[in-house]
């Protein structure tokens, strides 16, 4: 069982991201999520975390796969990834400062820009595939000195 969940909430061509106030990924834009509690399912966790961090109650979401990683040959971690789509007319005003950080709708092209250093570094590798279809994919990243040195993805 992986310890974390993350959800990317899409509205039109934007995704709701959180600029984190705390480590890990302090000061970087990321999806919304958090740590699984004892005996909690991954689905229950992502619904709880989205509600706690945004106030949004999702009616449905899609499980998209797993992201795992190794850091400097010692730490291994991972998370379950979800996508949710809200109607184009869904109203949620941002930017919004919360205990966890700042929530804001960000354009997908901005998120995936090669020149964007403000989002969590692995997002540009897995998010395009997860946006294009409903396949479940798993990605593994290897980090050395806070830099991705290799990754692979599979369906």
Short mmCIF file of C-alpha atoms in Angstrom, two decimals:
data_model
loop_
_atom_site.label_atom_id
_atom_site.label_comp_id
_atom_site.label_asym_id
_atom_site.label_seq_id
_atom_site.Cartn_x
_atom_site.Cartn_y
_atom_site.Cartn_z
CA UNK A 1 0.00 0.00 0.00
CA UNK A 2 1.36 3.40 -0.97
CA UNK A 3 1.23 6.17 1.63
CA UNK A 4 -0.22 9.08 -0.41
CA UNK A 5 -2.95 10.12 -2.85
CA UNK A 6 -3.08 13.07 -5.22
CA UNK A 7 -5.90 14.44 -7.36
CA UNK A 8 -5.82 16.75 -10.37
CA UNK A 9 -9.17 18.54 -10.68
CA UNK A 10 -9.83 19.72 -14.24
CA UNK A 11 -12.18 22.49 -15.37
CA UNK A 12 -12.10 23.35 -19.08
CA UNK A 13 -8.38 23.74 -19.89
CA UNK A 14 -7.36 24.43 -16.31
CA UNK A 15 -6.35 22.29 -13.35
CA UNK A 16 -6.74 23.32 -9.71
CA UNK A 17 -3.27 23.30 -8.16
CA UNK A 18 -1.95 23.95 -4.68
CA UNK A 19 1.22 25.96 -4.06
CA UNK A 20 2.38 24.19 -0.93
CA UNK A 21 3.22 25.95 2.34
CA UNK A 22 5.00 22.87 3.71
CA UNK A 23 7.54 20.21 2.73
CA UNK A 24 7.68 18.16 0.68
CA UNK A 25 7.53 20.39 -2.39
CA UNK A 26 7.38 23.64 -0.42
CA UNK A 27 6.63 26.53 -2.79
CA UNK A 28 5.79 24.32 -5.76
CA UNK A 29 2.46 23.83 -7.52
CA UNK A 30 1.00 20.33 -7.24
CA UNK A 31 -2.30 18.50 -7.24
CA UNK A 32 -4.38 18.21 -4.08
CA UNK A 33 -3.92 15.23 -1.81
CA UNK A 34 -2.29 13.77 1.23
CA UNK A 35 -1.53 10.81 3.42
CA UNK A 36 -3.75 7.78 3.87
CA UNK A 37 -5.02 7.28 7.41
CA UNK A 38 -5.15 3.90 9.17
CA UNK A 39 -7.48 1.44 7.41
CA UNK A 40 -8.54 4.10 4.87
CA UNK A 41 -8.99 3.11 1.23
CA UNK A 42 -7.23 5.15 -1.42
CA UNK A 43 -10.61 6.32 -2.80
CA UNK A 44 -11.77 7.46 0.64
CA UNK A 45 -8.46 9.21 1.22
CA UNK A 46 -8.53 11.25 -1.98
CA UNK A 47 -12.15 12.30 -1.40
CA UNK A 48 -11.33 13.34 2.19
CA UNK A 49 -8.16 15.20 1.21
CA UNK A 50 -9.87 17.11 -1.62
CA UNK A 51 -12.68 18.14 0.73
CA UNK A 52 -10.28 19.14 3.53
CA UNK A 53 -7.92 21.11 1.30
CA UNK A 54 -10.43 22.73 -1.07
CA UNK A 55 -13.94 22.33 0.36
CA UNK A 56 -14.93 20.62 -2.91
CA UNK A 57 -17.03 17.47 -2.60
CA UNK A 58 -16.29 15.35 -5.66
CA UNK A 59 -19.13 13.27 -7.07
CA UNK A 60 -16.77 11.18 -9.15
CA UNK A 61 -13.10 10.74 -9.91
CA UNK A 62 -10.99 8.41 -12.02
CA UNK A 63 -8.12 6.34 -10.73
CA UNK A 64 -5.21 6.92 -13.13
CA UNK A 65 -2.39 4.85 -11.65
CA UNK A 66 0.60 5.04 -9.37
CA UNK A 67 3.68 7.21 -9.13
CA UNK A 68 6.59 5.70 -7.21
CA UNK A 69 10.08 7.00 -6.59
CA UNK A 70 13.49 6.36 -5.11
CA UNK A 71 15.54 9.23 -3.70
CA UNK A 72 19.34 9.03 -3.40
CA UNK A 73 19.29 5.22 -3.23
CA UNK A 74 17.63 5.24 0.18
CA UNK A 75 14.07 6.57 0.45
CA UNK A 76 11.26 4.95 -1.52
CA UNK A 77 7.80 6.47 -1.73
CA UNK A 78 4.69 6.59 -3.83
CA UNK A 79 1.18 7.88 -4.40
CA UNK A 80 -2.07 6.93 -6.07
CA UNK A 81 -3.08 9.41 -8.78
CA UNK A 82 -6.65 10.50 -9.56
CA UNK A 83 -8.27 12.84 -12.06
CA UNK A 84 -11.59 14.56 -11.54
CA UNK A 85 -13.44 16.76 -13.99
CA UNK A 86 -15.87 19.43 -12.87
CA UNK A 87 -18.37 21.12 -15.21
CA UNK A 88 -17.19 24.12 -17.23
CA UNK A 89 -19.68 26.20 -15.25
CA UNK A 90 -18.29 25.06 -11.86
CA UNK A 91 -17.58 28.16 -9.78
CA UNK A 92 -14.55 28.14 -7.52
CA UNK A 93 -12.83 31.49 -7.13
CA UNK A 94 -9.06 31.54 -6.91
CA UNK A 95 -6.48 32.41 -5.83
CA UNK A 96 -7.52 31.15 -2.42
CA UNK A 97 -5.16 31.05 0.56
CA UNK A 98 -5.62 28.02 2.81
CA UNK A 99 -3.75 26.35 5.67
CA UNK A 100 -2.03 24.06 3.13
CA UNK A 101 -1.09 26.80 0.65
CA UNK A 102 -2.55 28.80 -2.21
CA UNK A 103 -5.12 27.17 -4.51
CA UNK A 104 -5.36 28.44 -8.07
CA UNK A 105 -6.67 27.31 -11.44
CA UNK A 106 -3.70 26.95 -13.79
CA UNK A 107 -3.85 26.45 -17.55
CA UNK A 108 -2.67 23.01 -18.66
CA UNK A 109 -0.23 24.49 -21.18
CA UNK A 110 1.31 26.60 -18.39
CA UNK A 111 1.60 23.55 -16.11
CA UNK A 112 3.33 21.47 -18.79
CA UNK A 113 5.59 24.19 -20.19
CA UNK A 114 9.19 23.05 -20.53
CA UNK A 115 10.29 26.37 -19.02
CA UNK A 116 8.05 26.13 -15.95
CA UNK A 117 10.17 25.51 -12.84
CA UNK A 118 7.30 26.27 -10.43
CA UNK A 119 5.51 22.92 -10.59
CA UNK A 120 6.61 19.64 -9.03
CA UNK A 121 9.24 18.27 -11.42
CA UNK A 122 7.66 14.90 -12.27
CA UNK A 123 4.25 16.28 -13.31
CA UNK A 124 5.32 17.05 -16.88
CA UNK A 125 6.26 13.38 -17.36
CA UNK A 126 3.01 11.73 -16.28
CA UNK A 127 0.21 14.30 -16.54
CA UNK A 128 0.01 14.49 -20.38
CA UNK A 129 -0.68 10.74 -20.62
CA UNK A 130 -3.19 10.84 -17.78
CA UNK A 131 -5.09 13.69 -19.44
CA UNK A 132 -5.41 12.03 -22.85
CA UNK A 133 -7.33 8.85 -22.00
CA UNK A 134 -8.69 6.60 -19.26
CA UNK A 135 -5.85 4.09 -19.20
CA UNK A 136 -4.25 3.25 -15.88
CA UNK A 137 -0.52 3.89 -15.90
CA UNK A 138 2.31 3.43 -13.45
CA UNK A 139 5.42 5.59 -13.39
CA UNK A 140 8.65 5.20 -11.45
CA UNK A 141 11.14 8.04 -10.92
CA UNK A 142 14.72 7.95 -9.68
CA UNK A 143 16.04 11.11 -8.03
CA UNK A 144 19.64 12.05 -7.23
CA UNK A 145 20.32 15.34 -5.43
CA UNK A 146 16.71 16.50 -5.97
CA UNK A 147 16.89 15.91 -9.74
CA UNK A 148 15.10 13.28 -11.81
CA UNK A 149 17.83 11.13 -13.37
CA UNK A 150 15.53 8.52 -14.90
CA UNK A 151 11.93 7.45 -15.13
CA UNK A 152 9.76 4.92 -16.88
CA UNK A 153 6.05 4.54 -17.38
CA UNK A 154 3.89 1.60 -18.33
CA UNK A 155 0.23 0.78 -18.87
#
